[in-house]
């Protein structure tokens, strides 16, 4: 036990730009170490509780495999099998769970819920997607971009589609990593006003997706109907017509532009099959990097940033 205050990762803005770059550097190191077959188990006897109130493939598999690789253990908790689903207050659940495990990961609907859990937790809490943000995905996305093209300072990303949780996290990333974000959403599907205000100067808004994609170094999109919006699927398909990332749209970007998507992707909706499966697409690297970026995240939350990282921020 040490007396350092507990750090949570509820949005990308919980870390400074220096900490984020340090974390991504560490993720790249951990990936190389794992591929060389090196054993690195700093989380021996540590437990991660994983609370999922929404579906997941990548997030669950990457956190669970990540804890195994770091020498620890993970525990999958769903509302159906715990008292969370029977109305035990989130504050009480946080007090109890955090007395037994070393770190908690939550995927849920309201951002306020992860904040409330964190406020009552003795151990670090990680946001593994809410309706508002998906910061873990951005760690993997920034890692992928940096691996492929170096530091993103001064570059441009085009976000095409819904002003959703992923869009909000890309807006935060633009501010923290020093690139510019062009956002093209149909009317009625803009990002939230508080995120627009917080990231002012780092983001430009368009209605025309082609104008947003012009000259971009990365083109990124996401599903048109996020988890919880299943009933709006048909209405959304109509509203987002014209916002599909196609080969023609990629040709407006820089010649070596990357295509990114957090997955799961719906070919023929937000992205054409040609782009999704084409040579500019780095979507499988993004998915793989979830594992390594989150191993670095778990390590810094439980063992601390390397000496000097926070002070230098
Ligand atoms: N990108 C992502 O979070 O995927 P899952 O929903 O499968 O976890
Ligand atoms: N915006 C999507 C991301 C899935 C990883 C959702 O919230 O469902």
mmCIF file of C-alpha atoms and ligand atoms in Angstrom:
data_model
loop_
_atom_site.group_PDB
_atom_site.id
_atom_site.type_symbol
_atom_site.label_atom_id
_atom_site.label_comp_id
_atom_site.label_asym_id
_atom_site.label_seq_id
_atom_site.Cartn_x
_atom_site.Cartn_y
_atom_site.Cartn_z
ATOM 1 C CA UNK A 1 0.000 0.000 0.000
ATOM 2 C CA UNK A 2 1.233 3.539 -0.733
ATOM 3 C CA UNK A 3 -0.344 6.913 0.025
ATOM 4 C CA UNK A 4 -0.485 8.160 -3.549
ATOM 5 C CA UNK A 5 -3.992 9.283 -4.587
ATOM 6 C CA UNK A 6 -5.857 6.749 -6.725
ATOM 7 C CA UNK A 7 -5.868 7.666 -10.416
ATOM 8 C CA UNK A 8 -8.817 6.780 -12.616
ATOM 9 C CA UNK A 9 -9.118 6.681 -16.414
ATOM 10 C CA UNK A 10 -12.650 7.899 -17.126
ATOM 11 C CA UNK A 11 -11.804 10.108 -20.104
ATOM 12 C CA UNK A 12 -8.622 10.748 -22.086
ATOM 13 C CA UNK A 13 -8.347 14.101 -20.273
ATOM 14 C CA UNK A 14 -7.530 12.278 -17.014
ATOM 15 C CA UNK A 15 -3.957 12.027 -18.323
ATOM 16 C CA UNK A 16 -1.679 14.831 -19.471
ATOM 17 C CA UNK A 17 -0.236 14.866 -23.010
ATOM 18 C CA UNK A 18 3.162 13.822 -21.595
ATOM 19 C CA UNK A 19 1.584 10.928 -19.678
ATOM 20 C CA UNK A 20 -0.330 9.794 -22.760
ATOM 21 C CA UNK A 21 2.774 9.754 -24.950
ATOM 22 C CA UNK A 22 4.665 7.913 -22.210
ATOM 23 C CA UNK A 23 1.842 5.353 -21.925
ATOM 24 C CA UNK A 24 1.801 4.750 -25.679
ATOM 25 C CA UNK A 25 5.573 4.379 -25.739
ATOM 26 C CA UNK A 26 5.249 1.794 -22.985
ATOM 27 C CA UNK A 27 2.495 -0.010 -24.928
ATOM 28 C CA UNK A 28 4.815 -0.257 -27.945
ATOM 29 C CA UNK A 29 7.551 -1.690 -25.660
ATOM 30 C CA UNK A 30 5.159 -4.194 -24.044
ATOM 31 C CA UNK A 31 4.014 -5.320 -27.506
ATOM 32 C CA UNK A 32 7.621 -5.948 -28.584
ATOM 33 C CA UNK A 33 8.391 -7.771 -25.321
ATOM 34 C CA UNK A 34 5.323 -9.993 -25.718
ATOM 35 C CA UNK A 35 6.226 -10.786 -29.333
ATOM 36 C CA UNK A 36 9.776 -11.713 -28.254
ATOM 37 C CA UNK A 37 8.268 -14.146 -25.749
ATOM 38 C CA UNK A 38 9.478 -12.227 -22.675
ATOM 39 C CA UNK A 39 7.610 -12.813 -19.430
ATOM 40 C CA UNK A 40 6.598 -9.596 -17.649
ATOM 41 C CA UNK A 41 4.277 -10.150 -14.687
ATOM 42 C CA UNK A 42 4.127 -6.989 -12.542
ATOM 43 C CA UNK A 43 0.462 -7.699 -11.658
ATOM 44 C CA UNK A 44 1.031 -11.083 -10.005
ATOM 45 C CA UNK A 45 -1.890 -11.738 -7.582
ATOM 46 C CA UNK A 46 -3.719 -8.588 -8.749
ATOM 47 C CA UNK A 47 -7.371 -8.803 -9.841
ATOM 48 C CA UNK A 48 -9.290 -6.768 -12.418
ATOM 49 C CA UNK A 49 -13.097 -6.695 -12.038
ATOM 50 C CA UNK A 50 -14.756 -6.174 -15.431
ATOM 51 C CA UNK A 51 -18.336 -4.876 -15.242
ATOM 52 C CA UNK A 52 -20.118 -5.123 -18.595
ATOM 53 C CA UNK A 53 -23.603 -3.640 -18.945
ATOM 54 C CA UNK A 54 -23.236 -3.679 -22.766
ATOM 55 C CA UNK A 55 -21.900 -6.264 -25.229
ATOM 56 C CA UNK A 56 -18.225 -6.535 -26.127
ATOM 57 C CA UNK A 57 -15.764 -8.638 -28.069
ATOM 58 C CA UNK A 58 -12.514 -6.645 -28.245
ATOM 59 C CA UNK A 59 -12.697 -4.932 -24.870
ATOM 60 C CA UNK A 60 -13.430 -8.085 -22.916
ATOM 61 C CA UNK A 61 -10.893 -10.246 -24.738
ATOM 62 C CA UNK A 62 -8.121 -7.629 -24.580
ATOM 63 C CA UNK A 63 -8.549 -6.825 -20.879
ATOM 64 C CA UNK A 64 -8.848 -10.486 -19.934
ATOM 65 C CA UNK A 65 -5.857 -11.614 -22.016
ATOM 66 C CA UNK A 66 -3.929 -8.529 -20.857
ATOM 67 C CA UNK A 67 -4.367 -9.385 -17.177
ATOM 68 C CA UNK A 68 -3.238 -12.958 -17.848
ATOM 69 C CA UNK A 69 -0.123 -11.736 -19.658
ATOM 70 C CA UNK A 70 0.711 -9.331 -16.798
ATOM 71 C CA UNK A 71 0.485 -12.184 -14.294
ATOM 72 C CA UNK A 72 -2.882 -11.182 -12.799
ATOM 73 C CA UNK A 73 -6.473 -12.346 -12.962
ATOM 74 C CA UNK A 74 -9.669 -10.861 -14.377
ATOM 75 C CA UNK A 75 -13.270 -11.377 -13.320
ATOM 76 C CA UNK A 76 -16.238 -10.860 -15.683
ATOM 77 C CA UNK A 77 -19.289 -9.375 -13.921
ATOM 78 C CA UNK A 78 -22.597 -8.858 -15.687
ATOM 79 C CA UNK A 79 -25.673 -7.146 -14.231
ATOM 80 C CA UNK A 80 -27.642 -10.364 -14.824
ATOM 81 C CA UNK A 81 -25.538 -12.352 -12.379
ATOM 82 C CA UNK A 82 -24.665 -9.700 -9.796
ATOM 83 C CA UNK A 83 -26.716 -7.511 -7.470
ATOM 84 C CA UNK A 84 -26.017 -4.570 -9.830
ATOM 85 C CA UNK A 85 -28.901 -5.825 -11.966
ATOM 86 C CA UNK A 86 -31.196 -6.044 -8.926
ATOM 87 C CA UNK A 87 -30.780 -2.406 -7.934
ATOM 88 C CA UNK A 88 -27.898 -2.397 -5.435
ATOM 89 C CA UNK A 89 -26.746 1.230 -5.545
ATOM 90 C CA UNK A 90 -23.654 1.852 -7.659
ATOM 91 C CA UNK A 91 -21.967 3.576 -4.695
ATOM 92 C CA UNK A 92 -22.429 0.473 -2.508
ATOM 93 C CA UNK A 93 -21.242 -1.823 -5.308
ATOM 94 C CA UNK A 94 -18.128 0.357 -5.701
ATOM 95 C CA UNK A 95 -17.406 0.281 -1.944
ATOM 96 C CA UNK A 96 -17.692 -3.510 -1.836
ATOM 97 C CA UNK A 97 -15.981 -4.490 -5.104
ATOM 98 C CA UNK A 98 -13.075 -2.082 -4.593
ATOM 99 C CA UNK A 99 -12.269 -3.637 -1.185
ATOM 100 C CA UNK A 100 -11.643 -6.969 -2.900
ATOM 101 C CA UNK A 101 -9.965 -6.230 -6.229
ATOM 102 C CA UNK A 102 -7.104 -4.002 -7.392
ATOM 103 C CA UNK A 103 -8.650 -2.283 -10.426
ATOM 104 C CA UNK A 104 -12.121 -2.074 -11.970
ATOM 105 C CA UNK A 105 -13.187 -1.697 -15.598
ATOM 106 C CA UNK A 106 -16.745 -0.627 -16.430
ATOM 107 C CA UNK A 107 -18.704 -0.575 -19.700
ATOM 108 C CA UNK A 108 -22.086 1.066 -19.248
ATOM 109 C CA UNK A 109 -24.489 3.695 -20.543
ATOM 110 C CA UNK A 110 -24.162 6.913 -18.513
ATOM 111 C CA UNK A 111 -20.767 8.563 -17.986
ATOM 112 C CA UNK A 112 -22.122 9.658 -14.581
ATOM 113 C CA UNK A 113 -22.247 6.013 -13.535
ATOM 114 C CA UNK A 114 -18.504 5.440 -13.997
ATOM 115 C CA UNK A 115 -17.867 8.767 -12.239
ATOM 116 C CA UNK A 116 -20.050 7.725 -9.292
ATOM 117 C CA UNK A 117 -18.337 4.338 -9.121
ATOM 118 C CA UNK A 118 -14.911 6.010 -9.174
ATOM 119 C CA UNK A 119 -15.917 8.502 -6.467
ATOM 120 C CA UNK A 120 -16.688 5.572 -4.156
ATOM 121 C CA UNK A 121 -13.836 3.275 -5.200
ATOM 122 C CA UNK A 122 -10.598 2.634 -3.300
ATOM 123 C CA UNK A 123 -8.928 1.404 -6.489
ATOM 124 C CA UNK A 124 -8.462 2.755 -10.034
ATOM 125 C CA UNK A 125 -11.523 2.699 -12.287
ATOM 126 C CA UNK A 126 -11.292 2.463 -16.093
ATOM 127 C CA UNK A 127 -14.019 3.615 -18.483
ATOM 128 C CA UNK A 128 -14.357 0.776 -21.005
ATOM 129 C CA UNK A 129 -17.024 2.718 -22.990
ATOM 130 C CA UNK A 130 -19.976 4.830 -22.007
ATOM 131 C CA UNK A 131 -22.472 6.664 -24.203
ATOM 132 C CA UNK A 132 -20.169 9.681 -23.846
ATOM 133 C CA UNK A 133 -16.582 8.431 -24.261
ATOM 134 C CA UNK A 134 -14.441 5.441 -25.259
ATOM 135 C CA UNK A 135 -10.964 6.462 -24.061
ATOM 136 C CA UNK A 136 -9.399 2.946 -24.132
ATOM 137 C CA UNK A 137 -10.089 2.738 -27.862
ATOM 138 C CA UNK A 138 -8.254 6.016 -28.416
ATOM 139 C CA UNK A 139 -5.147 4.670 -26.654
ATOM 140 C CA UNK A 140 -5.066 1.827 -29.193
ATOM 141 C CA UNK A 141 -5.899 4.144 -32.099
ATOM 142 C CA UNK A 142 -3.190 6.656 -31.220
ATOM 143 C CA UNK A 143 -0.725 3.800 -30.700
ATOM 144 C CA UNK A 144 -1.585 2.438 -34.165
ATOM 145 C CA UNK A 145 -1.250 5.832 -35.833
ATOM 146 C CA UNK A 146 2.088 6.528 -34.092
ATOM 147 C CA UNK A 147 3.426 3.049 -35.013
ATOM 148 C CA UNK A 148 2.501 3.606 -38.659
ATOM 149 C CA UNK A 149 3.308 7.285 -39.167
ATOM 150 C CA UNK A 150 5.143 8.747 -36.129
ATOM 151 C CA UNK A 151 3.902 11.547 -33.875
ATOM 152 C CA UNK A 152 0.617 13.141 -34.955
ATOM 153 C CA UNK A 153 1.452 16.787 -34.160
ATOM 154 C CA UNK A 154 0.139 19.157 -36.790
ATOM 155 C CA UNK A 155 -1.648 16.439 -38.775
ATOM 156 C CA UNK A 156 -5.350 16.244 -39.669
ATOM 157 C CA UNK A 157 -7.933 13.559 -38.976
ATOM 158 C CA UNK A 158 -11.397 13.467 -40.593
ATOM 159 C CA UNK A 159 -14.217 12.015 -38.499
ATOM 160 C CA UNK A 160 -17.108 11.058 -40.789
ATOM 161 C CA UNK A 161 -20.471 10.051 -39.286
ATOM 162 C CA UNK A 162 -22.106 10.163 -35.881
ATOM 163 C CA UNK A 163 -21.116 12.699 -33.201
ATOM 164 C CA UNK A 164 -21.000 9.829 -30.691
ATOM 165 C CA UNK A 165 -18.784 8.472 -27.891
ATOM 166 C CA UNK A 166 -15.935 7.674 -30.295
ATOM 167 C CA UNK A 167 -16.206 11.121 -31.902
ATOM 168 C CA UNK A 168 -16.033 12.748 -28.440
ATOM 169 C CA UNK A 169 -12.895 10.777 -27.597
ATOM 170 C CA UNK A 170 -11.284 11.699 -30.935
ATOM 171 C CA UNK A 171 -12.081 15.367 -30.114
ATOM 172 C CA UNK A 172 -10.269 14.979 -26.778
ATOM 173 C CA UNK A 173 -7.385 13.257 -28.570
ATOM 174 C CA UNK A 174 -7.029 16.173 -31.015
ATOM 175 C CA UNK A 175 -6.612 18.551 -28.073
ATOM 176 C CA UNK A 176 -4.211 16.312 -26.143
ATOM 177 C CA UNK A 177 -2.063 14.977 -28.999
ATOM 178 C CA UNK A 178 -1.905 18.245 -30.981
ATOM 179 C CA UNK A 179 -3.566 17.312 -34.274
ATOM 180 C CA UNK A 180 -6.599 18.880 -35.956
ATOM 181 C CA UNK A 181 -9.925 17.075 -36.254
ATOM 182 C CA UNK A 182 -12.431 17.731 -39.038
ATOM 183 C CA UNK A 183 -15.859 16.434 -37.975
ATOM 184 C CA UNK A 184 -18.606 15.815 -40.566
ATOM 185 C CA UNK A 185 -21.975 14.787 -39.094
ATOM 186 C CA UNK A 186 -25.492 15.086 -40.488
ATOM 187 C CA UNK A 187 -27.704 17.716 -38.878
ATOM 188 C CA UNK A 188 -29.132 16.429 -35.611
ATOM 189 C CA UNK A 189 -26.186 14.098 -34.954
ATOM 190 C CA UNK A 190 -23.554 16.602 -33.835
ATOM 191 C CA UNK A 191 -21.261 15.942 -30.862
ATOM 192 C CA UNK A 192 -22.339 17.186 -27.418
ATOM 193 C CA UNK A 193 -21.987 20.919 -26.731
ATOM 194 C CA UNK A 194 -19.779 20.469 -23.646
ATOM 195 C CA UNK A 195 -17.201 18.473 -25.628
ATOM 196 C CA UNK A 196 -17.365 21.042 -28.469
ATOM 197 C CA UNK A 197 -16.625 23.843 -25.967
ATOM 198 C CA UNK A 198 -13.860 21.908 -24.196
ATOM 199 C CA UNK A 199 -12.035 21.162 -27.464
ATOM 200 C CA UNK A 200 -12.629 24.501 -29.226
ATOM 201 C CA UNK A 201 -9.791 25.445 -31.575
ATOM 202 C CA UNK A 202 -8.852 21.800 -32.179
ATOM 203 C CA UNK A 203 -11.948 20.749 -34.149
ATOM 204 C CA UNK A 204 -13.647 22.131 -37.296
ATOM 205 C CA UNK A 205 -17.229 21.162 -38.183
ATOM 206 C CA UNK A 206 -18.574 20.323 -41.628
ATOM 207 C CA UNK A 207 -21.840 19.002 -43.041
ATOM 208 C CA UNK A 208 -20.143 17.886 -46.268
ATOM 209 C CA UNK A 209 -18.069 14.724 -45.589
ATOM 210 C CA UNK A 210 -15.944 15.275 -48.708
ATOM 211 C CA UNK A 211 -14.894 18.716 -47.463
ATOM 212 C CA UNK A 212 -13.898 17.159 -44.108
ATOM 213 C CA UNK A 213 -11.890 14.353 -45.757
ATOM 214 C CA UNK A 214 -9.935 16.687 -48.060
ATOM 215 C CA UNK A 215 -6.215 16.495 -47.244
ATOM 216 C CA UNK A 216 -6.740 14.358 -44.125
ATOM 217 C CA UNK A 217 -3.961 12.082 -42.853
ATOM 218 C CA UNK A 218 -6.459 9.713 -41.239
ATOM 219 C CA UNK A 219 -10.120 9.073 -42.069
ATOM 220 C CA UNK A 220 -12.132 7.515 -39.254
ATOM 221 C CA UNK A 221 -15.719 6.452 -38.786
ATOM 222 C CA UNK A 222 -17.922 4.299 -36.550
ATOM 223 C CA UNK A 223 -21.276 2.563 -36.623
ATOM 224 C CA UNK A 224 -24.287 4.796 -37.308
ATOM 225 C CA UNK A 225 -26.277 3.137 -34.497
ATOM 226 C CA UNK A 226 -24.368 2.646 -31.254
ATOM 227 C CA UNK A 227 -25.266 0.181 -28.523
ATOM 228 C CA UNK A 228 -28.552 1.321 -27.008
ATOM 229 C CA UNK A 229 -29.733 2.938 -30.286
ATOM 230 C CA UNK A 230 -30.926 -0.259 -31.973
ATOM 231 C CA UNK A 231 -34.501 1.062 -32.294
ATOM 232 C CA UNK A 232 -33.235 4.079 -34.308
ATOM 233 C CA UNK A 233 -31.301 1.968 -36.812
ATOM 234 C CA UNK A 234 -33.609 2.563 -39.810
ATOM 235 C CA UNK A 235 -34.020 6.314 -39.181
ATOM 236 C CA UNK A 236 -30.271 6.629 -38.787
ATOM 237 C CA UNK A 237 -29.539 4.778 -42.033
ATOM 238 C CA UNK A 238 -31.591 7.432 -43.839
ATOM 239 C CA UNK A 239 -30.032 10.338 -41.951
ATOM 240 C CA UNK A 240 -26.472 9.101 -42.618
ATOM 241 C CA UNK A 241 -26.917 8.380 -46.352
ATOM 242 C CA UNK A 242 -23.989 10.073 -48.088
ATOM 243 C CA UNK A 243 -21.721 9.669 -45.050
ATOM 244 C CA UNK A 244 -20.277 6.287 -46.061
ATOM 245 C CA UNK A 245 -16.464 6.252 -46.256
ATOM 246 C CA UNK A 246 -15.832 5.136 -49.835
ATOM 247 C CA UNK A 247 -12.793 4.829 -52.096
ATOM 248 C CA UNK A 248 -13.783 8.156 -53.712
ATOM 249 C CA UNK A 249 -13.750 9.788 -50.283
ATOM 250 C CA UNK A 250 -10.362 8.236 -49.406
ATOM 251 C CA UNK A 251 -8.970 9.685 -52.648
ATOM 252 C CA UNK A 252 -9.670 13.196 -51.309
ATOM 253 C CA UNK A 253 -7.414 12.488 -48.317
ATOM 254 C CA UNK A 254 -3.594 12.430 -48.521
ATOM 255 C CA UNK A 255 -2.233 9.619 -50.733
ATOM 256 C CA UNK A 256 -0.911 7.663 -47.714
ATOM 257 C CA UNK A 257 -3.933 8.362 -45.480
ATOM 258 C CA UNK A 258 -4.953 5.634 -43.039
ATOM 259 C CA UNK A 259 -8.508 4.377 -42.575
ATOM 260 C CA UNK A 260 -9.477 3.662 -38.966
ATOM 261 C CA UNK A 261 -12.536 2.160 -37.277
ATOM 262 C CA UNK A 262 -12.937 0.963 -33.678
ATOM 263 C CA UNK A 263 -15.015 -2.032 -34.844
ATOM 264 C CA UNK A 264 -17.434 -3.700 -35.084
ATOM 265 C CA UNK A 265 -17.857 -2.318 -38.622
ATOM 266 C CA UNK A 266 -20.854 -2.625 -40.911
ATOM 267 C CA UNK A 267 -19.675 -2.869 -44.527
ATOM 268 C CA UNK A 268 -22.041 -1.110 -46.920
ATOM 269 C CA UNK A 269 -23.194 1.246 -44.150
ATOM 270 C CA UNK A 270 -20.594 3.586 -42.602
ATOM 271 C CA UNK A 271 -17.762 2.115 -44.728
ATOM 272 C CA UNK A 272 -17.572 0.373 -48.079
ATOM 273 C CA UNK A 273 -16.118 -3.148 -48.125
ATOM 274 C CA UNK A 274 -13.419 -1.872 -50.483
ATOM 275 C CA UNK A 275 -12.123 0.656 -47.929
ATOM 276 C CA UNK A 276 -12.606 -1.591 -44.901
ATOM 277 C CA UNK A 277 -10.614 -4.422 -46.509
ATOM 278 C CA UNK A 278 -8.317 -2.188 -48.565
ATOM 279 C CA UNK A 279 -4.616 -1.378 -48.228
ATOM 280 C CA UNK A 280 -5.149 1.883 -46.295
ATOM 281 C CA UNK A 281 -7.173 0.177 -43.568
ATOM 282 C CA UNK A 282 -5.410 -0.422 -40.230
ATOM 283 C CA UNK A 283 -8.466 -1.697 -38.376
ATOM 284 C CA UNK A 284 -6.939 -5.067 -37.368
ATOM 285 C CA UNK A 285 -3.874 -3.344 -35.909
ATOM 286 C CA UNK A 286 -6.176 -1.059 -33.919
ATOM 287 C CA UNK A 287 -7.956 -4.122 -32.537
ATOM 288 C CA UNK A 288 -4.686 -5.901 -31.681
ATOM 289 C CA UNK A 289 -3.324 -2.778 -30.022
ATOM 290 C CA UNK A 290 -6.230 -2.719 -27.577
ATOM 291 C CA UNK A 291 -4.355 -5.521 -25.798
ATOM 292 C CA UNK A 292 -1.010 -3.751 -25.561
ATOM 293 C CA UNK A 293 -2.361 -0.237 -24.862
ATOM 294 C CA UNK A 294 -4.517 -1.561 -22.003
ATOM 295 C CA UNK A 295 -1.620 -3.573 -20.575
ATOM 296 C CA UNK A 296 0.290 -0.287 -20.392
ATOM 297 C CA UNK A 297 -2.764 1.391 -18.849
ATOM 298 C CA UNK A 298 -3.152 -1.313 -16.179
ATOM 299 C CA UNK A 299 0.558 -1.121 -15.419
ATOM 300 C CA UNK A 300 0.607 2.665 -14.944
ATOM 301 C CA UNK A 301 -2.587 2.686 -12.881
ATOM 302 C CA UNK A 302 -1.298 -0.039 -10.554
ATOM 303 C CA UNK A 303 2.453 0.550 -10.571
ATOM 304 C CA UNK A 304 2.651 4.276 -11.498
ATOM 305 C CA UNK A 305 4.120 6.205 -14.414
ATOM 306 C CA UNK A 306 7.886 6.069 -14.829
ATOM 307 C CA UNK A 307 9.702 8.563 -12.576
ATOM 308 C CA UNK A 308 9.411 12.141 -13.875
ATOM 309 C CA UNK A 309 6.547 11.569 -16.313
ATOM 310 C CA UNK A 310 3.853 13.435 -14.377
ATOM 311 C CA UNK A 311 6.205 16.189 -13.180
ATOM 312 C CA UNK A 312 7.310 16.873 -16.745
ATOM 313 C CA UNK A 313 3.691 17.395 -17.835
HETATM 314 N N1 LIG B 1 -14.083 -1.395 -30.211
HETATM 315 C C1 LIG B 1 -14.661 -2.025 -29.167
HETATM 316 O O1 LIG B 1 -14.737 -1.514 -28.042
HETATM 317 O O2 LIG B 1 -15.138 -3.266 -29.447
HETATM 318 P P1 LIG B 1 -16.047 -4.187 -28.518
HETATM 319 O O3 LIG B 1 -17.408 -3.522 -28.408
HETATM 320 O O4 LIG B 1 -16.094 -5.497 -29.218
HETATM 321 O O5 LIG B 1 -15.420 -4.288 -27.156
HETATM 322 N N1 LIG B 2 -20.089 3.852 -30.878
HETATM 323 C C1 LIG B 2 -20.079 2.426 -30.683
HETATM 324 C C2 LIG B 2 -18.713 1.948 -30.381
HETATM 325 C C3 LIG B 2 -18.580 0.452 -30.208
HETATM 326 C C4 LIG B 2 -17.210 0.016 -29.809
HETATM 327 C C5 LIG B 2 -21.040 2.057 -29.568
HETATM 328 O O1 LIG B 2 -21.085 2.776 -28.553
HETATM 329 O O2 LIG B 2 -21.766 1.076 -29.703
#
